[in-house]
Every structure is written in C-alpha cells, then in structure tokens.
mmCIF file of C-alpha atoms in Angstrom:
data_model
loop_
_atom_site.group_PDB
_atom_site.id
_atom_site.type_symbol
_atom_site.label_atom_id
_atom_site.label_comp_id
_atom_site.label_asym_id
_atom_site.label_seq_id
_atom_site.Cartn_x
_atom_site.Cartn_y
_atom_site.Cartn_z
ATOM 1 C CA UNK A 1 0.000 0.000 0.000
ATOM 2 C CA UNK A 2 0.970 3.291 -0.957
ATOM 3 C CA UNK A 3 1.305 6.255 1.786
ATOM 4 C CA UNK A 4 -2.548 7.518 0.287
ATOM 5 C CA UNK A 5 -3.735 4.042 1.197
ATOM 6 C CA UNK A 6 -6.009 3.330 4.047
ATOM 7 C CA UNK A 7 -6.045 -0.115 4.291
ATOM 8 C CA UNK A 8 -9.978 -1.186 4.878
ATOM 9 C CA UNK A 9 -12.171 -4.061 6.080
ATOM 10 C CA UNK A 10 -15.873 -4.891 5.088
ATOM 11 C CA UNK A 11 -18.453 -6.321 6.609
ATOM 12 C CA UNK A 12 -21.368 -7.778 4.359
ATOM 13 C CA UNK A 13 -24.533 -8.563 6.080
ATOM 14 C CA UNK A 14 -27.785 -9.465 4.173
ATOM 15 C CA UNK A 15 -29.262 -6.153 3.667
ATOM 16 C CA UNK A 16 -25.978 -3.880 4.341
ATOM 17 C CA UNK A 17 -22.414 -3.565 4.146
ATOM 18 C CA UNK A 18 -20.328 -1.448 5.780
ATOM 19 C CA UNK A 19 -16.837 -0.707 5.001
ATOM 20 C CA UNK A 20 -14.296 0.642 7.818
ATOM 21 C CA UNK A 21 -10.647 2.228 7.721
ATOM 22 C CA UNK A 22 -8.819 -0.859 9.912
ATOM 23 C CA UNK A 23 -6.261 2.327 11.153
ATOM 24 C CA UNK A 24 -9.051 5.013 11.643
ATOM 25 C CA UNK A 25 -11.610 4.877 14.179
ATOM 26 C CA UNK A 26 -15.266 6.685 13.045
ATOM 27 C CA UNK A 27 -14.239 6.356 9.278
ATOM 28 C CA UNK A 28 -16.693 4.171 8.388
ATOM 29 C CA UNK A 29 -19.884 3.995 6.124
ATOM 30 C CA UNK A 30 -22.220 1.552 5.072
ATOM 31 C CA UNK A 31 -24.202 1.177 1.359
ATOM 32 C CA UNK A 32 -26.426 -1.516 -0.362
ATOM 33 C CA UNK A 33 -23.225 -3.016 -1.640
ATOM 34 C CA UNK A 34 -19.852 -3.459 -0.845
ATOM 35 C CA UNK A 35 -18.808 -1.037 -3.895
ATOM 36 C CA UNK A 36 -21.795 1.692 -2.488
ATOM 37 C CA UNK A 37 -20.121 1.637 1.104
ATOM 38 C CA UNK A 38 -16.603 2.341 -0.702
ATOM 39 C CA UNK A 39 -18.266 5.022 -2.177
ATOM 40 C CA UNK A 40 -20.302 6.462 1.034
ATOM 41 C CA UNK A 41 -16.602 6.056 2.544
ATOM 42 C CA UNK A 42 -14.441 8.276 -0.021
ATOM 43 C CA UNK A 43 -17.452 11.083 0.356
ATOM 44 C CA UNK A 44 -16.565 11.276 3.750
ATOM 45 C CA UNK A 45 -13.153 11.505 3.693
ATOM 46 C CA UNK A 46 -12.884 15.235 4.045
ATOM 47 C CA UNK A 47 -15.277 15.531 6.923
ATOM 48 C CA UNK A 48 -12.876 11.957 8.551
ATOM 49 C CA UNK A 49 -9.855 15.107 7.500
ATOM 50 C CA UNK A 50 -11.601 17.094 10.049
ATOM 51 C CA UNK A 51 -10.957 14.879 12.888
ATOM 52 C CA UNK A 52 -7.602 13.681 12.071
ATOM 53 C CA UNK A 53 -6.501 17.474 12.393
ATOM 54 C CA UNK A 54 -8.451 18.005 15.736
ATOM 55 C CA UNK A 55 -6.511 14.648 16.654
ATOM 56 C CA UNK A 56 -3.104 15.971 15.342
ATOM 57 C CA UNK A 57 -2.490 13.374 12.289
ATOM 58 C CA UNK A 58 -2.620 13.021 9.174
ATOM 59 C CA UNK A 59 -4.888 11.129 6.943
ATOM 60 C CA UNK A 60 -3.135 9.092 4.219
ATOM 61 C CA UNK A 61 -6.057 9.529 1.604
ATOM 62 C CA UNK A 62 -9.129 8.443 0.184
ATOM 63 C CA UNK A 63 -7.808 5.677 -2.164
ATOM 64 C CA UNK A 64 -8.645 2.312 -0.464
ATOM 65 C CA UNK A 65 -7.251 -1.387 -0.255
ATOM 66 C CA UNK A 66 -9.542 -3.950 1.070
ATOM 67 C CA UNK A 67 -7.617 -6.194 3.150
ATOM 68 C CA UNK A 68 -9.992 -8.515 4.858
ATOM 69 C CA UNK A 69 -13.826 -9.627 3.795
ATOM 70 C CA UNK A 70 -15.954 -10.379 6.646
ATOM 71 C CA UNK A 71 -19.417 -12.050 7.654
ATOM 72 C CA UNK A 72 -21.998 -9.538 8.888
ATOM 73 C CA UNK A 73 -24.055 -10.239 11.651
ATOM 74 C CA UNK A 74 -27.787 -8.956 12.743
ATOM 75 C CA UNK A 75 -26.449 -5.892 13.913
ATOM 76 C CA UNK A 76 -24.772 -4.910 10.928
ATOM 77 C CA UNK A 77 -28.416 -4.807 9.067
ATOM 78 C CA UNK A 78 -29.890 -3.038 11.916
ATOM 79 C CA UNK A 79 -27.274 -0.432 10.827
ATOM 80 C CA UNK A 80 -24.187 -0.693 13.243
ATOM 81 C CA UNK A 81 -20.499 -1.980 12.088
ATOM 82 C CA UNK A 82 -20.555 -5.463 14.248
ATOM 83 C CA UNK A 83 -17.641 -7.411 12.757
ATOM 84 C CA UNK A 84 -13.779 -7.077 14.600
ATOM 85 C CA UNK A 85 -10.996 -7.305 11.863
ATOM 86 C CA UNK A 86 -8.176 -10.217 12.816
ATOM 87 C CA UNK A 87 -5.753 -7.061 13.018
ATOM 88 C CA UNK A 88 -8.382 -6.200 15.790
ATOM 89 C CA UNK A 89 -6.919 -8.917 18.155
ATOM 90 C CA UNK A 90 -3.103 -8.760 17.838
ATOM 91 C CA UNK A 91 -1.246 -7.197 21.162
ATOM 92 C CA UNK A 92 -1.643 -3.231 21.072
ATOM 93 C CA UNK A 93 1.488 -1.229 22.483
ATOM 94 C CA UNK A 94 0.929 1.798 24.920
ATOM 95 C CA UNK A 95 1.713 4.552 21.731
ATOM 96 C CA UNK A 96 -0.948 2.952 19.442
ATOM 97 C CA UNK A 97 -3.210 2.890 22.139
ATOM 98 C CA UNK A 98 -2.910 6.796 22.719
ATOM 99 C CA UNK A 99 -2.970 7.250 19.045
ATOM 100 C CA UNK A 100 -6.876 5.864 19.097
ATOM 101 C CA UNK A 101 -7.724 7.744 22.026
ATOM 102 C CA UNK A 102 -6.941 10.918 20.099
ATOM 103 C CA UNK A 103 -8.793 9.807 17.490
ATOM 104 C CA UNK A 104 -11.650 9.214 19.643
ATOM 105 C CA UNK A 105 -11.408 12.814 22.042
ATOM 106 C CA UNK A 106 -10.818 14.703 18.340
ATOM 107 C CA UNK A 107 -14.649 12.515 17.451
ATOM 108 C CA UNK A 108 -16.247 13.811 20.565
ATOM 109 C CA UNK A 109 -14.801 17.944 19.741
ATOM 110 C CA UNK A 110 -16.222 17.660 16.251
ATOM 111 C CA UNK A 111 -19.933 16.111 17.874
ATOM 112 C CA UNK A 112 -19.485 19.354 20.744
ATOM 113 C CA UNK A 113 -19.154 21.739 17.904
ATOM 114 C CA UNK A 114 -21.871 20.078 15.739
ATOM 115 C CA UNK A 115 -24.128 20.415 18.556
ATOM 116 C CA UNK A 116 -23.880 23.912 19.609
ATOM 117 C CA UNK A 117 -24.389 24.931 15.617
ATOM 118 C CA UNK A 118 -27.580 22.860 15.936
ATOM 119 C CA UNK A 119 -30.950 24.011 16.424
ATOM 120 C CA UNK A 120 -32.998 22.320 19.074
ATOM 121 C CA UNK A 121 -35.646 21.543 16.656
ATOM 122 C CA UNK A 122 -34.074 19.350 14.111
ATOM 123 C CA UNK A 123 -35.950 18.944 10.311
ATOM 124 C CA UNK A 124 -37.995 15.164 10.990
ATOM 125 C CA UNK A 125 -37.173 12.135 8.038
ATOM 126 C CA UNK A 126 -39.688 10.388 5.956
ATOM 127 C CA UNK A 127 -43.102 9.961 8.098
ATOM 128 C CA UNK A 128 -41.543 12.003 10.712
ATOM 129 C CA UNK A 129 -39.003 10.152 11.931
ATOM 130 C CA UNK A 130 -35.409 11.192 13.560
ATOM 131 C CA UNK A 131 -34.756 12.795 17.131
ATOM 132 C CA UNK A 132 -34.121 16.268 17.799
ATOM 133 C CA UNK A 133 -30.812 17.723 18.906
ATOM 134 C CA UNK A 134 -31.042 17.296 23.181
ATOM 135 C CA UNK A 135 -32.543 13.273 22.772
ATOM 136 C CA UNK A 136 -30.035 12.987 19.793
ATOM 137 C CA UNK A 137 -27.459 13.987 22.137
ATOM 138 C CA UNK A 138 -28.996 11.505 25.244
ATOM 139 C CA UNK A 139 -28.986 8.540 22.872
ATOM 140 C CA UNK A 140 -25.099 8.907 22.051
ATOM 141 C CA UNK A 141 -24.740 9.173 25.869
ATOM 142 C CA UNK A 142 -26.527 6.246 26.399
ATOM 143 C CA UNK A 143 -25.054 4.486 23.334
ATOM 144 C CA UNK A 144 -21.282 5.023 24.702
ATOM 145 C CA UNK A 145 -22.384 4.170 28.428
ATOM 146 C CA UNK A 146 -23.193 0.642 26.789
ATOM 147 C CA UNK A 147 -19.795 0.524 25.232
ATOM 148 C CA UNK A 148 -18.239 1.391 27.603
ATOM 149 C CA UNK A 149 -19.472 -1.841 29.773
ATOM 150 C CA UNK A 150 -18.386 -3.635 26.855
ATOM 151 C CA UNK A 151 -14.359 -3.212 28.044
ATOM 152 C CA UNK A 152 -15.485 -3.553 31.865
ATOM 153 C CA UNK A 153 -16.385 0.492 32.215
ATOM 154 C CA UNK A 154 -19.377 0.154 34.319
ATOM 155 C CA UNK A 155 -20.733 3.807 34.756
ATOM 156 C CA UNK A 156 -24.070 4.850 34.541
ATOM 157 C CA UNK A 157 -25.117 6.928 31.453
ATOM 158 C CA UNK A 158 -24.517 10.650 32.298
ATOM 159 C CA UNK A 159 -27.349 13.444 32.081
ATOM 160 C CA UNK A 160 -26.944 15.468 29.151
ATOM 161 C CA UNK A 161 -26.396 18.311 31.287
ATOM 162 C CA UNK A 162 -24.085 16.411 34.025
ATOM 163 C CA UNK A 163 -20.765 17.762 33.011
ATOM 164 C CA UNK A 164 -18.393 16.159 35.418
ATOM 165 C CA UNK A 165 -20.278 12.556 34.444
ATOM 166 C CA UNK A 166 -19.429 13.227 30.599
ATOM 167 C CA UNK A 167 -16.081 13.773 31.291
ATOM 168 C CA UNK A 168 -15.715 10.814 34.245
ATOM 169 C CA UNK A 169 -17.243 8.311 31.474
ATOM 170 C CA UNK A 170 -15.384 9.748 28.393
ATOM 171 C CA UNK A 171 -11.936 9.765 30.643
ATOM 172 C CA UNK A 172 -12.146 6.170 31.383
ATOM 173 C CA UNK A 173 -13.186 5.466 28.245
ATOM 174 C CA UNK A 174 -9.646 7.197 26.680
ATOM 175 C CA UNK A 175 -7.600 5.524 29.960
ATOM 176 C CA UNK A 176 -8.950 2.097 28.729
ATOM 177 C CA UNK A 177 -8.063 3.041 25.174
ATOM 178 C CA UNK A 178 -4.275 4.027 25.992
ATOM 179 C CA UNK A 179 -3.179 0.806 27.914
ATOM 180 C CA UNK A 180 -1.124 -1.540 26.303
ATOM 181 C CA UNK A 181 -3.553 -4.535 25.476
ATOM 182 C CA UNK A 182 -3.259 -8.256 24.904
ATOM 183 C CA UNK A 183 -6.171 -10.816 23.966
ATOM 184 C CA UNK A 184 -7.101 -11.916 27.452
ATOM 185 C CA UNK A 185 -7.338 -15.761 27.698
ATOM 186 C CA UNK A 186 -10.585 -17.765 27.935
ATOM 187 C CA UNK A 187 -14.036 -17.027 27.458
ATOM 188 C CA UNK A 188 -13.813 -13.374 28.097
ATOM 189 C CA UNK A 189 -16.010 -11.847 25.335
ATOM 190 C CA UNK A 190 -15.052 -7.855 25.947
ATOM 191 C CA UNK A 191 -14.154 -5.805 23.376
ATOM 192 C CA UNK A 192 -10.918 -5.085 21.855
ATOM 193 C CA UNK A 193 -10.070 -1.676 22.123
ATOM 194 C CA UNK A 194 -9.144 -1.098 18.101
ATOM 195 C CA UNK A 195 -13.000 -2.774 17.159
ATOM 196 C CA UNK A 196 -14.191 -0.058 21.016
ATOM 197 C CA UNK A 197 -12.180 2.793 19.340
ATOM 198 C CA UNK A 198 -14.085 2.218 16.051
ATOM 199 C CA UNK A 199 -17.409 1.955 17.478
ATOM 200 C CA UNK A 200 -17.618 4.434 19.474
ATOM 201 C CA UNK A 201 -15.755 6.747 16.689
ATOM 202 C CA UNK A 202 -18.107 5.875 14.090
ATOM 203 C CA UNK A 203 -21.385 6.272 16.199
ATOM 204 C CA UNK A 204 -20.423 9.750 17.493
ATOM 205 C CA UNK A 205 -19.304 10.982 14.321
ATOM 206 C CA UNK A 206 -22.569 9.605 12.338
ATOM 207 C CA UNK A 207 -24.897 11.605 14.891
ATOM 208 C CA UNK A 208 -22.161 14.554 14.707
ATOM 209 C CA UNK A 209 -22.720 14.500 10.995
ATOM 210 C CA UNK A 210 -26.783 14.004 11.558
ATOM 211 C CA UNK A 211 -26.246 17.334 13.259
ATOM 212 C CA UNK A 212 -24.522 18.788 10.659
ATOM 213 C CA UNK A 213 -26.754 17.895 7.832
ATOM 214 C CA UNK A 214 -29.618 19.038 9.744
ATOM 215 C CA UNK A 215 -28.379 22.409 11.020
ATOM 216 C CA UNK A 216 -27.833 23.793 6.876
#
C-alpha cells in the first residue's frame, strides 16, 4: 500500500455492508453493496480530515485497499459496524493505544461543535421520523455508556447536562483506550479496544454529521 492508502475491512450482512478504515476509528460507512459503502466512505473523507486534524495526524487519503472480507451479523443490518478485523486482536502497544484515544477525544470535539451549531428543533425524516438535537445527544450518551461496559467500564449513562459525568465516562473510556492490550485468555467476550475505538468513533461521528446535515 501506498502512503494515500487506508487499508480497509468490510463487513457484508444481508441487507448492508459497511466498510471501515482498519487504522481510523469513526471512518466508516455503510451502502447496499460493498462497492456503495466504498463510495459512502471516499465522500466522507474530508469531513474523517476534520478529525484527524483536531486529533493531530494526518490522513493518508481516500484511495482504499480492502484487506480482509468479513461475515456480517444482525447488527450490521440493523445499521451498526458489528464485525472485529483479525488485526483487531493482535497485542496493542501503549503509543498505538494513545494514538486511538486521540482519534476518539478529536470525534467527541467535532460532535461538541456540531451540537452547539444545531438548532434544538431538528428537520424530521420520511413519516416524521429522527430525534431532535437534546434526545439525539442523550442517545449517544446512552449508546457510549453501553460501550463502555463492553471493556469492563461500568458507569451509569450521564445526564446530558451532568458535566463532570461526561467527562468521568469519556476519561475512562480514553484511559482504557491508551493501555497496552493483549487478547485476554478464555471465554472473556469484551471488546478489543481497536473494534471499542471504532465503534464508538463511528457512532459519534454519524450523529455529529446528523447534526450537521440538519443544522444547513
């Protein structure tokens, strides 16, 4: 791969397929087809540039290599990236570690900002549907609260106006992020922190973009 490469992984379900940047947490779309996700994924690329400034880095480009094919699951037709990469499980050193936290904070800046450009009153979807800015902002609350218990976090989900609990949940969050990590042994079923890192990215920054779109 090229230094413009992002190497990327997809994950076909029946209905959906979403394809994710294995080195970039939150840049990751889904389409119809595994060529439409591509797609969805190279129109985003400048709005991805936005975070990897806020994070410090630099992106490598929008031209993509698929590296690894994988089985969707339930929840990737319900419309969430379920699948963890093999690259997801090797050992993770201390620097990489920070690297995804950054990533991560520089998501949850670009949501802040989103939000206080929204109006409270966002435009509704087909048949009225979608959530306006304050319950839009709850659910991603409630949405990383669940994550987090997902890597042994177990904090309740913070009131949208509870500062201090935002930051308590979000700072454990980026602690767990920056250890040095190794697949534990056994049965233990909690989340690797490159597949936590691009969850949590990826659901932020798709309600941070909500925001955006519906704020113009």
């Amino acid at each position: 791969m090229t230094d413009r490469t992002a190497a990327v992984y997809t994950e076909t379900g029946k209905r959906r397929v979403f394809a994710c940047a294995v080195d970039w947490p939150g840049w990751c779309r889904a389409g119809k087809t595994e060529e439409l996700a591509l797609a969805s994924l190279a129109e985003v690329a400048q709005r991805y540039q936005t975070v990897v400034a806020e994070a410090g880095l630099d992106l490598p480009g929008s031209e993509f290599k698929v590296v690894e094919r994988l089985a969707g699951t339930g929840t990737t037709d319900f419309g969430a990236p379920d699948a963890k990469a093999s690259s997801d499980w090797r050992p993770m050193k201390a620097a990489e570690g920070s690297r995804l936290a950054k990533l991560v904070r520089a998501s949850w800046a670009v949501l802040h900002r989103a939000a206080a450009r929204a109006p409270a009153k966002l435009p509704k979807g087909p048949r009225g549907g979608g959530r306006d800015r304050d319950p839009l902002l709850e659910h991603v609350l409630a949405a990383e609260a669940a994550y987090a218990r997902q890597v042994g976090i177990r904090l309740k989900a913070p009131a949208l106006d509870d500062r201090l609990a935002i930051e308590a949940l979000r700072d454990a969050i980026s602690e767990f992020l920056s250890q040095p990590w190794r697949r534990p042994r056994g049965n233990d079923r909690s989340w690797p922190p490159r597949y936590a890192a691009r969850r949590i990215a990826w659901h932020v920054l798709d309600h941070a973009w909500e925001l955006e779109d519906k704020s113009k």
